[in-house]
Coordinates of C-alpha atoms in Angstrom, one line a residue:
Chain A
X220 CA -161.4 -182.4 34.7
X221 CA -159.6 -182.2 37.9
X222 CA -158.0 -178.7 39.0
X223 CA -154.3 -180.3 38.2
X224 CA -154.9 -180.9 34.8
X225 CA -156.5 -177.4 34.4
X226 CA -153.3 -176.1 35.8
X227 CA -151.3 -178.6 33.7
X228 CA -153.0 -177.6 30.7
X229 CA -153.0 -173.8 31.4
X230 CA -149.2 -174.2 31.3
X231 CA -148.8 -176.0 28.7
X232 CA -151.0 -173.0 26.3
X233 CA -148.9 -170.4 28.4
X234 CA -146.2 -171.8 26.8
X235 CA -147.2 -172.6 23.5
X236 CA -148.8 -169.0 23.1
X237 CA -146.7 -167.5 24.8
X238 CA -143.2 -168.6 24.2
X239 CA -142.1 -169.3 27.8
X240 CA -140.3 -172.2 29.2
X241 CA -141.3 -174.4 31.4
X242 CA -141.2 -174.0 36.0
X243 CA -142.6 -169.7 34.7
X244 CA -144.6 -168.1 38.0
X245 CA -147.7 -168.5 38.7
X246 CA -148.1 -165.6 40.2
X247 CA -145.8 -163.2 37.9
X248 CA -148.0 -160.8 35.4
X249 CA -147.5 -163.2 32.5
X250 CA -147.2 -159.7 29.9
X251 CA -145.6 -157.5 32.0
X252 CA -143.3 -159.6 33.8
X253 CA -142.9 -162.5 31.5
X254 CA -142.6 -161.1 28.6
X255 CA -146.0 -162.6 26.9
X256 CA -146.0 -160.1 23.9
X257 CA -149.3 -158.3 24.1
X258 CA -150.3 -159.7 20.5
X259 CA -150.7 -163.1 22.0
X260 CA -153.3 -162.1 24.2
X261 CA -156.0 -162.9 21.3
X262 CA -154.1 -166.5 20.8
X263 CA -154.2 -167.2 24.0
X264 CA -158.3 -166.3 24.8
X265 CA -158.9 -168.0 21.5
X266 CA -157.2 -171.3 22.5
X267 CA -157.8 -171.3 26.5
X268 CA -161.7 -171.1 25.0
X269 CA -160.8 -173.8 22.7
X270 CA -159.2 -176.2 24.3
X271 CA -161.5 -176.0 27.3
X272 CA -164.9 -175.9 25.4
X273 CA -165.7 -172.6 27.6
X274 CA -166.7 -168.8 26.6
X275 CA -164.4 -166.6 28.2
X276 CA -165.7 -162.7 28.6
X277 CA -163.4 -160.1 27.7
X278 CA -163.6 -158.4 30.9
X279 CA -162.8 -161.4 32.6
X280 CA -159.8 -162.1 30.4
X281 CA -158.8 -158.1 30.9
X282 CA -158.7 -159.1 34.8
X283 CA -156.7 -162.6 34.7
X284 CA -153.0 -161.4 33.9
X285 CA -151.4 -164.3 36.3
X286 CA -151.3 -167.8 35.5
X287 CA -153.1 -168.2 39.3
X288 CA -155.9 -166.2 38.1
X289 CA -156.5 -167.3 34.6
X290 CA -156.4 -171.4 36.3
X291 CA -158.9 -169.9 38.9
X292 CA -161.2 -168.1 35.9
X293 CA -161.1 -171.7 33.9
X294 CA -162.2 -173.4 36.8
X295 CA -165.1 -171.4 37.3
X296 CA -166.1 -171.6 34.5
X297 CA -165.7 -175.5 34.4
X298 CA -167.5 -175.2 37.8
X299 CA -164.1 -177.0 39.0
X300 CA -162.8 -176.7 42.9
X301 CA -159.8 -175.0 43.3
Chain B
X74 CA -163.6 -150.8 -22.0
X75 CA -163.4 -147.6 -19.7
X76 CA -165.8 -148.6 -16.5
X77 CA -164.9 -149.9 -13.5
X78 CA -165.2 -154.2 -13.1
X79 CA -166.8 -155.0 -9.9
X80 CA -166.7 -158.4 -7.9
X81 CA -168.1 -159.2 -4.9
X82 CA -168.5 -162.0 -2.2
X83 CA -170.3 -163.0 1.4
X84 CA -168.0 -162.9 4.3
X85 CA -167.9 -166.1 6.2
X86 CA -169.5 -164.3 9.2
X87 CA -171.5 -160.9 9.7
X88 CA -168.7 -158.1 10.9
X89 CA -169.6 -155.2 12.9
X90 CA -169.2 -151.2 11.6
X91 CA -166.0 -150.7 12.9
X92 CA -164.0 -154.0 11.7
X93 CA -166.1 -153.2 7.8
X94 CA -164.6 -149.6 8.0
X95 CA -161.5 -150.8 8.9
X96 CA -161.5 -153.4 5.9
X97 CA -162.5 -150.8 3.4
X98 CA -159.7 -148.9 4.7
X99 CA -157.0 -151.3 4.3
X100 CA -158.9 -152.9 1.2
X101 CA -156.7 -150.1 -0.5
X102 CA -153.5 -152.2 0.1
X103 CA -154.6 -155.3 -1.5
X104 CA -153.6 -154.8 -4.9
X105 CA -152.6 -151.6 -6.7
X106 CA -155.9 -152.9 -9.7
X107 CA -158.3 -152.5 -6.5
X108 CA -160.2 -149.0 -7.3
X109 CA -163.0 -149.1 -3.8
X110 CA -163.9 -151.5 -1.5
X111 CA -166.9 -151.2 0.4
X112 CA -168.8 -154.0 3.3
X113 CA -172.0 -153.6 2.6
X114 CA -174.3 -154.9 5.3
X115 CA -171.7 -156.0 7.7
X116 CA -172.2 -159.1 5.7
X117 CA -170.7 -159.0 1.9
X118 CA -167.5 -157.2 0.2
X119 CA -167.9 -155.4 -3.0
X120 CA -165.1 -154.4 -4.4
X121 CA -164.0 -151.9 -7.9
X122 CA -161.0 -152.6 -9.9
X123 CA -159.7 -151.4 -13.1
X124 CA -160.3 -152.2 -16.4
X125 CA -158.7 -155.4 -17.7
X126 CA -157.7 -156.1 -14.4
X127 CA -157.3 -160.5 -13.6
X128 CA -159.9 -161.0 -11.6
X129 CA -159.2 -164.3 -10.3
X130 CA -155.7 -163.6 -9.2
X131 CA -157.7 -160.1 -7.7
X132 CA -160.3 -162.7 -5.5
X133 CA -157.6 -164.9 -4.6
X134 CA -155.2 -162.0 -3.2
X135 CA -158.7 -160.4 -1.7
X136 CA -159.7 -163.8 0.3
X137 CA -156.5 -164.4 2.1
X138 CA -156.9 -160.5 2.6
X139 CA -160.1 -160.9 4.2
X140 CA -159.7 -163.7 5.9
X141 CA -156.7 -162.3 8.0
X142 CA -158.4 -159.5 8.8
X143 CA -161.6 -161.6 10.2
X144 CA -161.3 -164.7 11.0
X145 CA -159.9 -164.5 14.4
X146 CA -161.1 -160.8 14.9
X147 CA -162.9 -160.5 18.2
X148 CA -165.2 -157.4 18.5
X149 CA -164.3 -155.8 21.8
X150 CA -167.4 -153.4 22.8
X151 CA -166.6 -149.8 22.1
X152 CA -166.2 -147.6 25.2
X153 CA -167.5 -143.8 24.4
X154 CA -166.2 -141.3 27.3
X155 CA -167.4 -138.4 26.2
X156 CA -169.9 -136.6 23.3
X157 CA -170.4 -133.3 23.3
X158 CA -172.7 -130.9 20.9
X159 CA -171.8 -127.9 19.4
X160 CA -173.4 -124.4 20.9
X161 CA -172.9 -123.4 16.9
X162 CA -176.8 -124.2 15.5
X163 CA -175.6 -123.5 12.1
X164 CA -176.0 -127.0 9.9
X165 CA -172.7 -128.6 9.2
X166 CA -171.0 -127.4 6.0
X167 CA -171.1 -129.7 3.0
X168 CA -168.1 -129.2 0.3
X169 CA -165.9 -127.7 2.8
X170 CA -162.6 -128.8 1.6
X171 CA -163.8 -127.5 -2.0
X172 CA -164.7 -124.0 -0.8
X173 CA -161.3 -124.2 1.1
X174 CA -160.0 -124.1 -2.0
X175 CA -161.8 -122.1 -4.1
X176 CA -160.8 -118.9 -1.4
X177 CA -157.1 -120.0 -1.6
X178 CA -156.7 -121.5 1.8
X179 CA -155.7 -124.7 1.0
X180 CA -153.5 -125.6 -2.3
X181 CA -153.1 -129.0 -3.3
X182 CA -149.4 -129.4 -3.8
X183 CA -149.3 -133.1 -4.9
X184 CA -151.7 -136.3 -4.0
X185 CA -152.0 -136.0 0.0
X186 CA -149.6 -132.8 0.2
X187 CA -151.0 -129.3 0.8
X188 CA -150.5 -125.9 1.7
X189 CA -152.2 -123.8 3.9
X190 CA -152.5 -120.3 3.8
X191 CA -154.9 -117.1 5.1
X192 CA -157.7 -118.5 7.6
X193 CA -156.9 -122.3 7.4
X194 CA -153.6 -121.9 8.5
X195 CA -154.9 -119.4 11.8
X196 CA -156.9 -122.2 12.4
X197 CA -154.3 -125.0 12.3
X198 CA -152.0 -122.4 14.4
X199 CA -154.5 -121.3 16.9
X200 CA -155.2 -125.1 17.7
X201 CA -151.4 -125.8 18.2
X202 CA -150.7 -123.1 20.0
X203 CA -153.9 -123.9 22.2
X204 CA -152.6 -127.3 22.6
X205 CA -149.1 -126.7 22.8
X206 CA -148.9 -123.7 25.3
X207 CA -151.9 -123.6 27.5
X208 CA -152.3 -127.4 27.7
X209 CA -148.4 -128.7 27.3
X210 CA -146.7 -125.8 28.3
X211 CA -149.3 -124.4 30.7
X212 CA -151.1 -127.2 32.2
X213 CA -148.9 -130.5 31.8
X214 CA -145.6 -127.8 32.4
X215 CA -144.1 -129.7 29.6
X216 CA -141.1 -129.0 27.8
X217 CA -140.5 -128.5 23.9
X218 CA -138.3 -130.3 21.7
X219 CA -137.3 -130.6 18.0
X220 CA -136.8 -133.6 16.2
X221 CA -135.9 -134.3 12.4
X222 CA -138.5 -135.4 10.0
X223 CA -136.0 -138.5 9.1
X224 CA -136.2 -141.3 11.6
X225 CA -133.8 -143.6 11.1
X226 CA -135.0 -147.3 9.8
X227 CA -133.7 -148.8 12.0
X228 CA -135.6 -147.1 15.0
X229 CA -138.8 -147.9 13.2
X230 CA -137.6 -151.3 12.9
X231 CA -137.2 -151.4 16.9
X232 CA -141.1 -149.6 17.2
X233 CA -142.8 -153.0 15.3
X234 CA -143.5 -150.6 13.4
X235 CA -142.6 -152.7 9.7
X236 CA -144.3 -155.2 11.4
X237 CA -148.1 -153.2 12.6
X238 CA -147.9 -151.0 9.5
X239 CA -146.1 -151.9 6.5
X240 CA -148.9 -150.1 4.1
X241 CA -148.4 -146.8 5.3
X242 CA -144.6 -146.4 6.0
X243 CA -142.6 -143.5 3.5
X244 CA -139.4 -144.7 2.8
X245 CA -136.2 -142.3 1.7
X246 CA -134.1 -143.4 -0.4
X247 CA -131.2 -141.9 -2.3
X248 CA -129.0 -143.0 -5.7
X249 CA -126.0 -145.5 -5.0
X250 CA -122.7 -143.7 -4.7
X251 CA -121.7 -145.0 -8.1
X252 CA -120.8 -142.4 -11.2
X253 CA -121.9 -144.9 -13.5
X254 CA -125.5 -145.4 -12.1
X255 CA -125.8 -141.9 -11.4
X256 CA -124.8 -140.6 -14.6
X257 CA -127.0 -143.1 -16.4
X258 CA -130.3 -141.8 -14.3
X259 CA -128.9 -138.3 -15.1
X260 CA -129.2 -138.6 -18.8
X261 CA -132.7 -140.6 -18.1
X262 CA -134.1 -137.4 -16.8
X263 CA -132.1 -134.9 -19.0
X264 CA -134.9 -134.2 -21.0
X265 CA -138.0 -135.1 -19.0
X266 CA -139.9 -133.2 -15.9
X267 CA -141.4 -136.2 -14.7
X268 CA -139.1 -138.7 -12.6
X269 CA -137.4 -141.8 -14.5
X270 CA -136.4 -144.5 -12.7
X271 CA -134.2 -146.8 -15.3
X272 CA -133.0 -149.1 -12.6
X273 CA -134.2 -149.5 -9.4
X274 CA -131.1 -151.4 -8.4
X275 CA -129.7 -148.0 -8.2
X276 CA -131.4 -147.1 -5.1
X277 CA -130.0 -147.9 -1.6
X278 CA -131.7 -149.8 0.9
X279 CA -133.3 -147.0 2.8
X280 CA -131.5 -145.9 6.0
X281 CA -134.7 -143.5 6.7
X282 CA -137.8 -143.1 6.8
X283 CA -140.1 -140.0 7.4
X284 CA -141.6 -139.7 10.7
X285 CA -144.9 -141.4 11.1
X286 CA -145.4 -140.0 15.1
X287 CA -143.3 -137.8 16.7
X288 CA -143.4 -139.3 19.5
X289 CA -141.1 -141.8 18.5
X290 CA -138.2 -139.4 18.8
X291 CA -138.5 -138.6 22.3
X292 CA -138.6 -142.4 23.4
X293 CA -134.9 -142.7 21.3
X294 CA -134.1 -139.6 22.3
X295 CA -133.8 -141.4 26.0
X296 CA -132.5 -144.3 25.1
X297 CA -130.6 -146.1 28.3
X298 CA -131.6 -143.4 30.6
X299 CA -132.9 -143.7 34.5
X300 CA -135.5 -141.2 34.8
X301 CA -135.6 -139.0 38.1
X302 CA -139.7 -138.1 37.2
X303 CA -141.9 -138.2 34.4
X304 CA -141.3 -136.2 31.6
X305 CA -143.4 -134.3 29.7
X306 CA -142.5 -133.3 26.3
X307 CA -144.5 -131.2 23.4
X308 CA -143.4 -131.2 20.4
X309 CA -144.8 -130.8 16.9
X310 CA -143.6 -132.2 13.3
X311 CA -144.7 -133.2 9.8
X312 CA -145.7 -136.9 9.8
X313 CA -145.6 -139.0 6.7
X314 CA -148.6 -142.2 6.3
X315 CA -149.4 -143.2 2.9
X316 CA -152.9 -143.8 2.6
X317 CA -152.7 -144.9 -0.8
X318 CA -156.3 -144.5 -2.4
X319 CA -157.9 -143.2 1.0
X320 CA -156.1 -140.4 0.2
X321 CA -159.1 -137.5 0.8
X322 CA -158.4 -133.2 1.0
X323 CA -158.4 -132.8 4.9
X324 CA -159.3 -136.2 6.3
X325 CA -156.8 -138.0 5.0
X326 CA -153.6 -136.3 3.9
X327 CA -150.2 -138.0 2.9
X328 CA -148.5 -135.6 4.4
X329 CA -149.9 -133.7 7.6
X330 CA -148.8 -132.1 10.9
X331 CA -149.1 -134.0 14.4
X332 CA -148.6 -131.9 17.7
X333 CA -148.1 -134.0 20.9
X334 CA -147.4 -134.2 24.3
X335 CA -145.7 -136.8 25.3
X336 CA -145.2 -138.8 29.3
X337 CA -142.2 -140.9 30.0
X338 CA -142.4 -142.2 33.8
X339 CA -143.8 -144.8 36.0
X340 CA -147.2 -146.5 35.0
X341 CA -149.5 -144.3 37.6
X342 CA -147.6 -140.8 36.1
X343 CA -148.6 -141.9 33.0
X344 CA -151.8 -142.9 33.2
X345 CA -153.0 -140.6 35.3
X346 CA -151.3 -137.8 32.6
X347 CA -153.2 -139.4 30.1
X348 CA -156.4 -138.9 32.0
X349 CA -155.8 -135.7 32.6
X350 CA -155.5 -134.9 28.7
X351 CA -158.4 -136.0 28.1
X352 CA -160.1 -133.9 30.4
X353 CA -157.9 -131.1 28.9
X354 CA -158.8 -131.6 25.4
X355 CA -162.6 -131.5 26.5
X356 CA -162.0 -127.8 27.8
X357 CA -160.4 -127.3 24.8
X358 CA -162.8 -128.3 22.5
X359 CA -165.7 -125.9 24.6
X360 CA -163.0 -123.4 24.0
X361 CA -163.4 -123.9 20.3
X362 CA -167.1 -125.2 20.3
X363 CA -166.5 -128.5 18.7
X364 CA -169.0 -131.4 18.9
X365 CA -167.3 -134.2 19.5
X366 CA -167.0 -138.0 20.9
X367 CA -164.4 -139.9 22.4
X368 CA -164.2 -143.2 22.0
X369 CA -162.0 -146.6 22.5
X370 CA -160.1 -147.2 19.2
X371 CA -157.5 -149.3 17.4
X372 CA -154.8 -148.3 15.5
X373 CA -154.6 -149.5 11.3
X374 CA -152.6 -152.8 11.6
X375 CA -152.4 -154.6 8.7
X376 CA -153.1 -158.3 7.8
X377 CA -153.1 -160.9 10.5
X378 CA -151.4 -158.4 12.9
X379 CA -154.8 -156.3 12.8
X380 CA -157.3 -159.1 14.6
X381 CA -154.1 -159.6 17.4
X382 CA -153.2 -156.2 18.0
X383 CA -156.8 -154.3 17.7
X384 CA -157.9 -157.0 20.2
X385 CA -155.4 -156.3 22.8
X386 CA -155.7 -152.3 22.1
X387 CA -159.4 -152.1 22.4
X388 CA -159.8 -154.9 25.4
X389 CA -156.9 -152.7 27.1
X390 CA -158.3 -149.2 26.6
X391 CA -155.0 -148.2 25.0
X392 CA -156.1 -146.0 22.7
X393 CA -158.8 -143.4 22.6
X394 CA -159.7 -141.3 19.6
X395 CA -161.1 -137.6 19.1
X396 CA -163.9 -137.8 16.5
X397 CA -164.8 -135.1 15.3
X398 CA -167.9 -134.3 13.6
X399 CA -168.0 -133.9 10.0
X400 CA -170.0 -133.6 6.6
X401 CA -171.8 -136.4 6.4
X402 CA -171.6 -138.7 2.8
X403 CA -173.8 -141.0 1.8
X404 CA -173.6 -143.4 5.0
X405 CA -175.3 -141.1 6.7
X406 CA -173.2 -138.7 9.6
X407 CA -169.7 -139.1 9.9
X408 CA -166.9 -138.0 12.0
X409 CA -163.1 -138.5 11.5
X410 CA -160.2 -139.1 14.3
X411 CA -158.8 -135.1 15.0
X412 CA -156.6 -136.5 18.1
X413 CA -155.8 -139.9 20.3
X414 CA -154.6 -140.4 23.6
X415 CA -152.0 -143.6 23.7
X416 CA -151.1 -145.6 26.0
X417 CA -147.8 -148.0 24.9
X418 CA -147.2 -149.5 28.5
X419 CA -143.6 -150.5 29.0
X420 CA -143.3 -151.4 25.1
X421 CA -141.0 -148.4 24.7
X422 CA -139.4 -148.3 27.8
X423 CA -138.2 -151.8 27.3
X424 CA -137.0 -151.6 23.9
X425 CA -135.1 -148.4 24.6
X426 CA -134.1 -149.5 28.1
X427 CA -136.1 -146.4 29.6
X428 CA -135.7 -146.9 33.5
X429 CA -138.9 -144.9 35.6
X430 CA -138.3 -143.4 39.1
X431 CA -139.6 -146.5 40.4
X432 CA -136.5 -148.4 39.3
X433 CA -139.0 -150.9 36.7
X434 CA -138.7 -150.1 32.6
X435 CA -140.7 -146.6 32.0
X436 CA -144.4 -146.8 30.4
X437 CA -145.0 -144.0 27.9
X438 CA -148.2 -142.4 26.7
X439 CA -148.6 -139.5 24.9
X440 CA -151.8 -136.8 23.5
X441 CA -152.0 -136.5 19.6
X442 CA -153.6 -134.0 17.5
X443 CA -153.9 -134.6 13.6
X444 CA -153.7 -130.6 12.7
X445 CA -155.1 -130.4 9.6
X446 CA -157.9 -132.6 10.4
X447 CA -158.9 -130.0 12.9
X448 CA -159.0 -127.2 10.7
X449 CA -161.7 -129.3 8.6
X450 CA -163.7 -129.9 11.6
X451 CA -163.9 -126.5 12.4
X452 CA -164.7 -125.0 9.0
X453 CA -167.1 -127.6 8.5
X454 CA -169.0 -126.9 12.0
X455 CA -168.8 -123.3 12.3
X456 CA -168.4 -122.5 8.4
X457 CA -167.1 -119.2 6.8
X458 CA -169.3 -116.8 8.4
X459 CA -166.8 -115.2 11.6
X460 CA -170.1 -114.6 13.2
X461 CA -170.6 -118.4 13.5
X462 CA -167.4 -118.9 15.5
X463 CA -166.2 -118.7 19.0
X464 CA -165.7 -114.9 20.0
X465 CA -162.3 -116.1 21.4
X466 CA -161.3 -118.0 18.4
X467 CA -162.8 -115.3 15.7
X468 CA -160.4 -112.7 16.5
X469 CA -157.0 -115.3 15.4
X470 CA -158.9 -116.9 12.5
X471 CA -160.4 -114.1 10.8
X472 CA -157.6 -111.3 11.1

């Protein structure tokens, strides 16, 4: 999977989970300055995990509050170049 | 038929301690037939119910129960900060709240309501004047205020709190303003001491509720305000959770006493306030030889809110609990929550358009102490011999 889609994809779970319309920042704090509601964090581990086939630590999913960093954690995982 | 009917089942997958406590807990909630609940083995529910009960529509109600309690739980490892041990060698007491009232300290006044008198109530008053004076007043240079015991519904409502935890909210309600329906539950009751209800279409949707934190209070209290620094508030009240059959003497009252202190500011005069509590309540604990961890911890939500929330509570460090030691039962040792220290982020800021110094919606936080679980702990670890006790402590309990 090329970095695009993962961003693509990443988006489109942001906005499923979390309620939030499309062109949203990538680098904003997608609970504090979105407005993700905090309970969503759980939905949204479960499905990024889901939808990319990947484990995601907690600690790691603590640490990735911006859509940047949660594309950046996928693709490491993936073992796909930013 | 007088015994209990038991039922049981596997869970789908093997839970850990703290998610099978927290299903027995809110196992109470399930249906009003449902007697005990008990995980035994992190890996089956067993379950009481009274006689005659249906036990099929029972299962069914328990499954969807269980399963939105565990199926998308995710255990987040539990983070312990601090244990301590008691200087006290004596053993810990065993059928503490039992002798407690056999002296006359504690009265039962209804199911989760009592009244404390002599010794207990130095106790409960030495630790909130401890906590409200040298580590509010004194340390954090808080100031007091009063709230009611109502809190409007409709600041609950605005909390999530209907929506975290429905099972445990105490709603007030009054009689319609109607002669007719009052005079007909008048002459219900003429001739009875226990309370009729002949039609509950009398009642009123209720406006109140009784308070289940104080802490509440102070956020509304600063509704649309710009805050020139962070605030530190104490302040103490009775707080209402229904604990249905959890209901237990000390550990888990109906009715009890919460004393806080509560921070309204920026994120970093919060959390560093927070920190500092907990250092404080360590000191205060030596002060009153306690033994003691403190640990990460989730608050009670119920049903499918419980596997969301906890996970974003725990993973966030939001929350850390007090636990003190108690008697042990027959798990083995035991220790209940005496105290938290919360962090809400900007949840309350936002909904009550708090504005920090820094100009972005205020986080709050805030130190809790469960009062009359504290006066358990410390008759059950230093017992009713004065000698046993902290010199500093003796002299207020024992007067």
């Amino acid at each position: 999977m090329a970095s695009n889609d993962v961003e693509e994809k990443v988006r489109t779970i942001l906005q499923r989970v979390g309620k939030l319309e499309p062109g949203f920042s990538a680098q904003a704090d997608i609970f504090r300055e979105l407005g993700v509601k905090s309970a969503a964090a759980l939905d949204l581990l479960l499905s990024l995990e889901e939808d990319f086939g990947i484990t995601i630590s907690d600690d790691a999913f603590a640490e990735a509050r911006t859509t940047e960093k949660i594309i950046a954690l996928v693709n490491g995982l993936k073992g796909v170049a930013a | 038929m007088t015994e209990p009917m038991w039922d049981e089942f596997a869970l789908a997958k093997k839970v850990e301690p703290d998610l099978a406590s927290d299903l027995e807990k809110n196992g109470a909630y399930v249906s009003p037939d449902i007697l005990k609940v008990q995980v035994e083995g992190g890996a089956k529910v067993r379950y009481s119910m009274k006689p005659g009960t249906d036990r099929k529509a029972t299962r069914e109600k328990m499954d969807r129960y269980v399963d939105s309690m565990v199926s998308r739980f995710r255990q987040v490892p539990k983070k312990v900060l601090h244990t301590r041990v008691r200087k006290d060698q004596g053993e810990l007491g065993r059928g503490v709240y039992a002798e407690l009232k056999r002296r006359g300290w504690v009265i039962e006044e209804g199911r989760g309501q009592v009244a404390l008198r002599g010794p207990a109530l130095n106790v409960l008053r030495a630790i909130d004047e401890d906590s409200r004076v040298t580590i509010g007043m004194g340390l954090f240079g808080a100031t007091e205020e009063v709230y009611p015991t109502l809190i409007p519904a409709k600041t609950l409502g605005r909390c999530g709190y209907f929506s975290s935890f429905p099972q445990s909210v105490s709603m007030v309600t009054h009689l319609v303003e109607d002669y007719d329906r009052i005079e007909h539950f008048r002459q219900a009751n003429a001739e009875t001491t226990d309370l009729t209800v002949p039609d509950f279409n009398a009642f009123t949707t209720p406006e109140a509720c009784l308070s289940p934190a104080v802490c509440y209070h102070c956020y509304r209290a600063r509704e649309g305000s710009t805050l020139d620094e962070c605030n530190v508030v104490t302040c103490v009240g009775k707080c209402f959770r229904y604990e249905s059959t959890n209901i237990t003497g000390l550990d888990r009252l109906w009715d009890f006493t919460m004393r806080e202190v509560v921070f309204v500011g920026t994120e970093e005069q919060v959390s560093s306030r927070r920190k500092r509590g907990i250092d404080l309540v360590m000191e205060q604990l030596e002060r009153f030889d306690l033994e003691v961890q403190i640990e990460t911890a989730n608050d009670p939500f119920f049903s499918a809110a419980y596997a969301t929330k906890t996970y974003y509570q725990v993973r966030s460090d939001l929350k850390y609990e007090v636990r003190l030691a108690v008697e042990p039962d027959e798990r083995g040792a035991r220790s209940i929550a005496c105290g938290s220290f919360n962090l809400h982020e900007d949840f309350f800021g936002k909904t009550f358009s708090i504005t920090a110094s820094d100009g972005k919606p205020a986080f709050t936080g805030c130190v809790a102490w469960g009062l009359e679980r504290w006066v358990l702990a410390c008759f059950t670890q230093h017992g009713f011999d004065p000698a046993r006790w902290p010199a500093d402590v003796r002299g207020r309990v024992f007067k």
